[in-house]
Amino acid sequence: SPMRYKRLGTAGLKVSQFGFGSWVTFGRQVDTGLAKEQMAAAFEAGVNFFDNAEVYSDGQSETIMGRAIRDLGWKRHEYVISTKLFWGIHEGVVNMKNTLNRKYLMQAIDASLERLGLDFVDLLYCHRPDPETPIEETVYAMSDIVASGKALYWGTSEWSAEEIRAAWEIADKRNLRKPVVEQPQYNLIHRARVEVEYARLYEDLGIGLTTWSPLASGILTGKYVDGIPEGSRASLSGYGFITKQASDAALIEKVRAFVAIAREAETSPAKLALAWTASNPKVSSVILGASSVAQLEENLGALEVLDRLTPELCARIEGVFA
Ligand code: NDP
């Protein structure tokens, strides 16, 4: 099945319905050589959207992705790339951590572009909301970054519906560039924000979605049903919340039932979970994560499952996690 390209909400930009991101992997499990192989495989399959963030491996993820793109010789018009700002990478420096203030945003975008080796990113996200900066200050700064050409579009990640609407309305009232996209977690285990909390935003504001952790960090592949395999994400230090989820007996029982349904449907749990996420019409792009080329190739196979995902099958798997 060929890749489809969907508009980012009502914006004109089109992104592949599966994108590829670098959280946890680039700089920790994936070096520049493997990153290049993965990105080449994704691109070959029609992926045009590559997701990154300043904070991923403290900037190394941007450096690796930028170098991979240069080594692969991709032309700037052939791909869409994002980064995200909020956490900062300057430990202990006032104004540079956990913020969306103007000073941080203006300096952080320049440093990200330098690491990526690019003149602009296509999408720039506010990685989290910042309760200590007025939304208006952030909207002005993001709008100025877009006006300067350092980003083509801007959006938010894990902002509340109320915060997204406030930002959009400030931009509307002040004739500034509006946020066009939100990046929330969305998978069979985490549905409420996308399906309930944001329900009115899609039509009212024209917001598109690029969604993260479609496999709940790998849990939906079924890889944790018999414990935590060596080298898996839940085995890594620094991801205690994932280790906890991966060993949650009640959740693992549901995953077991889900794995059985996937087998019955003659596919893999990973592909079924990914196809389910991509089938939501509000989702512009499902961002894939992978620590190997084989995982990425399996996951891109979700395209075939999308074609045969029936409402009955969806209802069954939703029932398991309800
Ligand atoms: P997933 O939920 O799909 O988890 C990906 C991980 O699951 C892989 O790295 C791998 O981990 C495991 N995995 C994937 N496929 C398979 C497979 N077929 N078989 C077995 N194991 C598999 O996505 P991510 O959590 O990585 O999120 C995707 C992207 O979303 C990120 O790269 C990032 O760009 C973005 N993101 C954004 C956030 C935000 O706040 N805006 C937050 C989190 C992510 P392993 O092999 O190590 O077990």
PDB file of C-alpha atoms in Angstrom, residues 100-307:
ATOM      1  CA  LEU A 100       8.804  29.520  26.762  1.00  0.00           C
ATOM      2  CA  ASN A 101      10.030  33.042  27.452  1.00  0.00           C
ATOM      3  CA  ARG A 102      11.108  35.189  24.518  1.00  0.00           C
ATOM      4  CA  LYS A 103      14.820  35.185  25.360  1.00  0.00           C
ATOM      5  CA  TYR A 104      14.979  31.389  25.519  1.00  0.00           C
ATOM      6  CA  LEU A 105      12.941  30.821  22.342  1.00  0.00           C
ATOM      7  CA  MET A 106      14.942  33.358  20.302  1.00  0.00           C
ATOM      8  CA  GLN A 107      18.300  31.884  21.362  1.00  0.00           C
ATOM      9  CA  ALA A 108      17.243  28.219  21.358  1.00  0.00           C
ATOM     10  CA  ILE A 109      15.964  28.254  17.767  1.00  0.00           C
ATOM     11  CA  ASP A 110      19.332  29.532  16.523  1.00  0.00           C
ATOM     12  CA  ALA A 111      21.217  26.816  18.423  1.00  0.00           C
ATOM     13  CA  SER A 112      18.863  24.093  17.102  1.00  0.00           C
ATOM     14  CA  LEU A 113      19.292  25.277  13.514  1.00  0.00           C
ATOM     15  CA  GLU A 114      23.050  25.266  13.957  1.00  0.00           C
ATOM     16  CA  ARG A 115      23.025  21.668  15.238  1.00  0.00           C
ATOM     17  CA  LEU A 116      20.718  20.591  12.421  1.00  0.00           C
ATOM     18  CA  GLY A 117      22.819  22.484   9.868  1.00  0.00           C
ATOM     19  CA  LEU A 118      19.678  24.091   8.450  1.00  0.00           C
ATOM     20  CA  ASP A 119      18.450  27.624   7.743  1.00  0.00           C
ATOM     21  CA  PHE A 120      14.925  26.760   8.875  1.00  0.00           C
ATOM     22  CA  VAL A 121      12.749  24.009  10.293  1.00  0.00           C
ATOM     23  CA  ASP A 122       9.346  23.375   8.757  1.00  0.00           C
ATOM     24  CA  LEU A 123       7.583  22.929  12.098  1.00  0.00           C
ATOM     25  CA  LEU A 124       8.543  24.403  15.458  1.00  0.00           C
ATOM     26  CA  TYR A 125       6.704  23.223  18.560  1.00  0.00           C
ATOM     27  CA  CYS A 126       6.419  24.567  22.098  1.00  0.00           C
ATOM     28  CA  HIS A 127       7.282  21.198  23.685  1.00  0.00           C
ATOM     29  CA  ARG A 128       5.144  21.813  26.819  1.00  0.00           C
ATOM     30  CA  PRO A 129       3.126  24.743  28.189  1.00  0.00           C
ATOM     31  CA  ASP A 130       4.954  27.172  30.500  1.00  0.00           C
ATOM     32  CA  PRO A 131       2.737  28.468  33.306  1.00  0.00           C
ATOM     33  CA  GLU A 132       5.362  31.105  34.187  1.00  0.00           C
ATOM     34  CA  THR A 133       5.301  32.949  30.865  1.00  0.00           C
ATOM     35  CA  PRO A 134       2.208  34.777  29.571  1.00  0.00           C
ATOM     36  CA  ILE A 135       0.829  32.933  26.540  1.00  0.00           C
ATOM     37  CA  GLU A 136       0.872  36.252  24.701  1.00  0.00           C
ATOM     38  CA  GLU A 137       4.683  36.553  25.107  1.00  0.00           C
ATOM     39  CA  THR A 138       5.149  33.049  23.699  1.00  0.00           C
ATOM     40  CA  VAL A 139       2.766  33.675  20.785  1.00  0.00           C
ATOM     41  CA  TYR A 140       4.642  36.886  19.864  1.00  0.00           C
ATOM     42  CA  ALA A 141       7.997  35.069  19.976  1.00  0.00           C
ATOM     43  CA  MET A 142       6.789  32.060  17.947  1.00  0.00           C
ATOM     44  CA  SER A 143       5.119  34.379  15.447  1.00  0.00           C
ATOM     45  CA  ASP A 144       8.331  36.401  15.129  1.00  0.00           C
ATOM     46  CA  ILE A 145      10.335  33.204  14.551  1.00  0.00           C
ATOM     47  CA  VAL A 146       7.947  32.255  11.737  1.00  0.00           C
ATOM     48  CA  ALA A 147       8.069  35.796  10.313  1.00  0.00           C
ATOM     49  CA  SER A 148      11.900  35.639  10.380  1.00  0.00           C
ATOM     50  CA  GLY A 149      11.818  32.477   8.229  1.00  0.00           C
ATOM     51  CA  LYS A 150      13.539  30.277  10.837  1.00  0.00           C
ATOM     52  CA  ALA A 151      10.380  28.135  11.033  1.00  0.00           C
ATOM     53  CA  LEU A 152       7.582  27.849   8.474  1.00  0.00           C
ATOM     54  CA  TYR A 153       4.805  26.868  10.887  1.00  0.00           C
ATOM     55  CA  TRP A 154       4.487  26.624  14.650  1.00  0.00           C
ATOM     56  CA  GLY A 155       2.457  24.568  17.064  1.00  0.00           C
ATOM     57  CA  THR A 156       2.233  23.109  20.549  1.00  0.00           C
ATOM     58  CA  SER A 157       2.817  19.782  22.269  1.00  0.00           C
ATOM     59  CA  GLU A 158       0.728  18.571  25.204  1.00  0.00           C
ATOM     60  CA  TRP A 159      -0.944  21.918  25.764  1.00  0.00           C
ATOM     61  CA  SER A 160      -4.457  21.830  27.215  1.00  0.00           C
ATOM     62  CA  ALA A 161      -7.350  22.604  24.868  1.00  0.00           C
ATOM     63  CA  GLU A 162      -7.830  25.839  26.780  1.00  0.00           C
ATOM     64  CA  GLU A 163      -4.194  26.891  26.312  1.00  0.00           C
ATOM     65  CA  ILE A 164      -4.260  26.079  22.584  1.00  0.00           C
ATOM     66  CA  ARG A 165      -7.443  28.079  22.120  1.00  0.00           C
ATOM     67  CA  ALA A 166      -5.986  31.003  24.095  1.00  0.00           C
ATOM     68  CA  ALA A 167      -2.849  31.046  21.919  1.00  0.00           C
ATOM     69  CA  TRP A 168      -4.888  30.860  18.719  1.00  0.00           C
ATOM     70  CA  GLU A 169      -7.189  33.677  19.819  1.00  0.00           C
ATOM     71  CA  ILE A 170      -4.294  35.962  20.774  1.00  0.00           C
ATOM     72  CA  ALA A 171      -2.728  35.374  17.349  1.00  0.00           C
ATOM     73  CA  ASP A 172      -6.079  35.986  15.662  1.00  0.00           C
ATOM     74  CA  LYS A 173      -6.715  39.232  17.549  1.00  0.00           C
ATOM     75  CA  ARG A 174      -3.173  40.607  17.108  1.00  0.00           C
ATOM     76  CA  ASN A 175      -2.714  39.502  13.476  1.00  0.00           C
ATOM     77  CA  LEU A 176       0.102  37.134  14.412  1.00  0.00           C
ATOM     78  CA  ARG A 177       0.978  33.694  12.950  1.00  0.00           C
ATOM     79  CA  LYS A 178      -1.374  31.124  14.413  1.00  0.00           C
ATOM     80  CA  PRO A 179      -0.439  27.719  15.787  1.00  0.00           C
ATOM     81  CA  VAL A 180      -1.454  25.103  13.196  1.00  0.00           C
ATOM     82  CA  VAL A 181      -0.564  21.820  14.890  1.00  0.00           C
ATOM     83  CA  GLU A 182      -0.549  20.066  18.266  1.00  0.00           C
ATOM     84  CA  GLN A 183       1.606  17.038  19.134  1.00  0.00           C
ATOM     85  CA  PRO A 184      -0.099  14.856  21.764  1.00  0.00           C
ATOM     86  CA  GLN A 185       0.407  11.285  22.884  1.00  0.00           C
ATOM     87  CA  TYR A 186      -2.160   9.079  21.160  1.00  0.00           C
ATOM     88  CA  ASN A 187      -2.453   5.311  21.286  1.00  0.00           C
ATOM     89  CA  LEU A 188      -4.903   2.597  22.367  1.00  0.00           C
ATOM     90  CA  ILE A 189      -4.063   3.311  26.017  1.00  0.00           C
ATOM     91  CA  HIS A 190      -4.167   7.160  25.858  1.00  0.00           C
ATOM     92  CA  ARG A 191      -7.205   8.371  23.957  1.00  0.00           C
ATOM     93  CA  ALA A 192      -9.036  11.011  25.978  1.00  0.00           C
ATOM     94  CA  ARG A 193      -7.012  14.104  25.109  1.00  0.00           C
ATOM     95  CA  VAL A 194      -7.260  13.596  21.337  1.00  0.00           C
ATOM     96  CA  GLU A 195     -10.814  12.251  21.268  1.00  0.00           C
ATOM     97  CA  VAL A 196     -12.508  14.231  24.049  1.00  0.00           C
ATOM     98  CA  GLU A 197     -10.497  17.198  25.316  1.00  0.00           C
ATOM     99  CA  TYR A 198      -9.525  18.469  21.849  1.00  0.00           C
ATOM    100  CA  ALA A 199     -12.823  17.523  20.171  1.00  0.00           C
ATOM    101  CA  ARG A 200     -13.848  21.108  19.411  1.00  0.00           C
ATOM    102  CA  LEU A 201     -10.424  22.376  18.335  1.00  0.00           C
ATOM    103  CA  TYR A 202     -10.278  20.605  14.986  1.00  0.00           C
ATOM    104  CA  GLU A 203     -13.157  22.475  13.382  1.00  0.00           C
ATOM    105  CA  ASP A 204     -13.021  25.645  15.445  1.00  0.00           C
ATOM    106  CA  LEU A 205      -9.282  26.290  14.943  1.00  0.00           C
ATOM    107  CA  GLY A 206      -8.303  23.942  12.094  1.00  0.00           C
ATOM    108  CA  ILE A 207      -5.574  22.347  14.224  1.00  0.00           C
ATOM    109  CA  GLY A 208      -3.801  19.251  12.835  1.00  0.00           C
ATOM    110  CA  LEU A 209      -2.169  16.500  14.904  1.00  0.00           C
ATOM    111  CA  THR A 210       1.204  14.784  14.735  1.00  0.00           C
ATOM    112  CA  THR A 211       0.931  12.115  17.419  1.00  0.00           C
ATOM    113  CA  TRP A 212       3.577  10.463  19.624  1.00  0.00           C
ATOM    114  CA  SER A 213       4.239   7.068  21.227  1.00  0.00           C
ATOM    115  CA  PRO A 214       1.765   5.176  19.009  1.00  0.00           C
ATOM    116  CA  LEU A 215       3.016   1.917  20.586  1.00  0.00           C
ATOM    117  CA  ALA A 216       3.095   3.351  24.135  1.00  0.00           C
ATOM    118  CA  SER A 217       6.904   3.109  24.005  1.00  0.00           C
ATOM    119  CA  GLY A 218       6.734  -0.463  22.693  1.00  0.00           C
ATOM    120  CA  ILE A 219       4.224  -1.881  25.189  1.00  0.00           C
ATOM    121  CA  LEU A 220       1.632  -2.413  22.443  1.00  0.00           C
ATOM    122  CA  THR A 221       4.022  -4.638  20.482  1.00  0.00           C
ATOM    123  CA  GLY A 222       3.554  -7.283  23.187  1.00  0.00           C
ATOM    124  CA  LYS A 223       7.312  -7.353  23.873  1.00  0.00           C
ATOM    125  CA  TYR A 224       6.754  -6.976  27.632  1.00  0.00           C
ATOM    126  CA  VAL A 225       4.209  -9.762  28.223  1.00  0.00           C
ATOM    127  CA  ASP A 226       6.872 -12.109  29.628  1.00  0.00           C
ATOM    128  CA  GLY A 227       8.992  -9.514  31.416  1.00  0.00           C
ATOM    129  CA  ILE A 228      11.386  -6.782  30.346  1.00  0.00           C
ATOM    130  CA  PRO A 229      13.843  -7.887  27.643  1.00  0.00           C
ATOM    131  CA  GLU A 230      17.450  -6.737  27.917  1.00  0.00           C
ATOM    132  CA  GLY A 231      18.123  -3.628  25.836  1.00  0.00           C
ATOM    133  CA  SER A 232      14.438  -2.735  25.431  1.00  0.00           C
ATOM    134  CA  ARG A 233      13.311   0.808  26.272  1.00  0.00           C
ATOM    135  CA  ALA A 234      11.793  -0.277  29.594  1.00  0.00           C
ATOM    136  CA  SER A 235      15.204  -1.687  30.577  1.00  0.00           C
ATOM    137  CA  LEU A 236      17.027   1.625  30.038  1.00  0.00           C
ATOM    138  CA  SER A 237      17.922   3.880  32.967  1.00  0.00           C
ATOM    139  CA  GLY A 238      16.064   7.163  33.171  1.00  0.00           C
ATOM    140  CA  TYR A 239      12.689   5.908  31.918  1.00  0.00           C
ATOM    141  CA  GLY A 240      11.154   4.703  35.185  1.00  0.00           C
ATOM    142  CA  PHE A 241       7.618   5.619  34.109  1.00  0.00           C
ATOM    143  CA  ILE A 242       7.950   3.242  31.132  1.00  0.00           C
ATOM    144  CA  THR A 243       9.486   0.465  33.240  1.00  0.00           C
ATOM    145  CA  LYS A 244       6.528   0.832  35.601  1.00  0.00           C
ATOM    146  CA  GLN A 245       3.941   0.663  32.791  1.00  0.00           C
ATOM    147  CA  ALA A 246       5.714  -2.286  31.167  1.00  0.00           C
ATOM    148  CA  SER A 247       5.402  -4.262  34.400  1.00  0.00           C
ATOM    149  CA  ASP A 248       1.825  -3.224  35.273  1.00  0.00           C
ATOM    150  CA  ALA A 249       0.026  -6.587  35.549  1.00  0.00           C
ATOM    151  CA  ALA A 250      -3.454  -5.243  34.680  1.00  0.00           C
ATOM    152  CA  LEU A 251      -2.160  -3.471  31.570  1.00  0.00           C
ATOM    153  CA  ILE A 252      -0.094  -6.477  30.482  1.00  0.00           C
ATOM    154  CA  GLU A 253      -3.231  -8.681  30.700  1.00  0.00           C
ATOM    155  CA  LYS A 254      -4.966  -6.337  28.262  1.00  0.00           C
ATOM    156  CA  VAL A 255      -1.941  -6.411  25.973  1.00  0.00           C
ATOM    157  CA  ARG A 256      -2.085 -10.215  26.005  1.00  0.00           C
ATOM    158  CA  ALA A 257      -5.700 -10.098  24.801  1.00  0.00           C
ATOM    159  CA  PHE A 258      -4.730  -7.526  22.164  1.00  0.00           C
ATOM    160  CA  VAL A 259      -1.872  -9.722  20.920  1.00  0.00           C
ATOM    161  CA  ALA A 260      -4.360 -12.594  20.473  1.00  0.00           C
ATOM    162  CA  ILE A 261      -6.665 -10.409  18.372  1.00  0.00           C
ATOM    163  CA  ALA A 262      -3.737  -9.306  16.201  1.00  0.00           C
ATOM    164  CA  ARG A 263      -2.743 -12.945  15.572  1.00  0.00           C
ATOM    165  CA  GLU A 264      -6.340 -13.796  14.680  1.00  0.00           C
ATOM    166  CA  ALA A 265      -6.364 -10.881  12.232  1.00  0.00           C
ATOM    167  CA  GLU A 266      -3.145 -12.312  10.753  1.00  0.00           C
ATOM    168  CA  THR A 267      -0.997  -9.319  11.552  1.00  0.00           C
ATOM    169  CA  SER A 268       1.404  -8.218  14.272  1.00  0.00           C
ATOM    170  CA  PRO A 269       0.274  -6.272  17.347  1.00  0.00           C
ATOM    171  CA  ALA A 270       2.611  -3.410  16.405  1.00  0.00           C
ATOM    172  CA  LYS A 271       1.079  -3.038  12.951  1.00  0.00           C
ATOM    173  CA  LEU A 272      -2.468  -3.295  14.286  1.00  0.00           C
ATOM    174  CA  ALA A 273      -1.860  -0.668  16.993  1.00  0.00           C
ATOM    175  CA  LEU A 274      -0.237   1.694  14.473  1.00  0.00           C
ATOM    176  CA  ALA A 275      -2.991   1.243  11.883  1.00  0.00           C
ATOM    177  CA  TRP A 276      -5.620   1.938  14.549  1.00  0.00           C
ATOM    178  CA  THR A 277      -3.920   5.240  15.471  1.00  0.00           C
ATOM    179  CA  ALA A 278      -3.470   6.301  11.848  1.00  0.00           C
ATOM    180  CA  SER A 279      -7.115   5.557  11.081  1.00  0.00           C
ATOM    181  CA  ASN A 280      -8.312   8.499  13.188  1.00  0.00           C
ATOM    182  CA  PRO A 281      -9.098  11.193  10.571  1.00  0.00           C
ATOM    183  CA  LYS A 282      -7.982  13.969  12.959  1.00  0.00           C
ATOM    184  CA  VAL A 283      -4.437  12.531  12.981  1.00  0.00           C
ATOM    185  CA  SER A 284      -2.267  14.046  10.241  1.00  0.00           C
ATOM    186  CA  SER A 285       0.860  11.984  10.972  1.00  0.00           C
ATOM    187  CA  VAL A 286       1.633   9.160  13.394  1.00  0.00           C
ATOM    188  CA  ILE A 287       5.267   9.550  14.477  1.00  0.00           C
ATOM    189  CA  LEU A 288       7.063   6.196  14.564  1.00  0.00           C
ATOM    190  CA  GLY A 289       9.995   5.406  16.837  1.00  0.00           C
ATOM    191  CA  ALA A 290      12.421   2.514  16.297  1.00  0.00           C
ATOM    192  CA  SER A 291      15.732   1.311  17.684  1.00  0.00           C
ATOM    193  CA  SER A 292      16.521  -0.782  14.567  1.00  0.00           C
ATOM    194  CA  VAL A 293      15.830  -0.807  10.824  1.00  0.00           C
ATOM    195  CA  ALA A 294      13.853  -4.064  11.195  1.00  0.00           C
ATOM    196  CA  GLN A 295      11.419  -2.475  13.688  1.00  0.00           C
ATOM    197  CA  LEU A 296      10.903   0.507  11.412  1.00  0.00           C
ATOM    198  CA  GLU A 297      10.246  -1.727   8.418  1.00  0.00           C
ATOM    199  CA  GLU A 298       7.761  -3.831  10.358  1.00  0.00           C
ATOM    200  CA  ASN A 299       5.985  -0.704  11.560  1.00  0.00           C
ATOM    201  CA  LEU A 300       5.730   0.788   8.077  1.00  0.00           C
ATOM    202  CA  GLY A 301       3.864  -2.408   7.198  1.00  0.00           C
ATOM    203  CA  ALA A 302       0.947  -0.930   9.158  1.00  0.00           C
ATOM    204  CA  LEU A 303      -0.015   0.719   5.866  1.00  0.00           C
ATOM    205  CA  GLU A 304      -1.342  -2.643   4.626  1.00  0.00           C
ATOM    206  CA  VAL A 305      -3.334  -3.203   7.813  1.00  0.00           C
ATOM    207  CA  LEU A 306      -4.915   0.250   7.478  1.00  0.00           C
ATOM    208  CA  ASP A 307      -6.631  -0.896   4.296  1.00  0.00           C
TER     209      ASP A 307
END
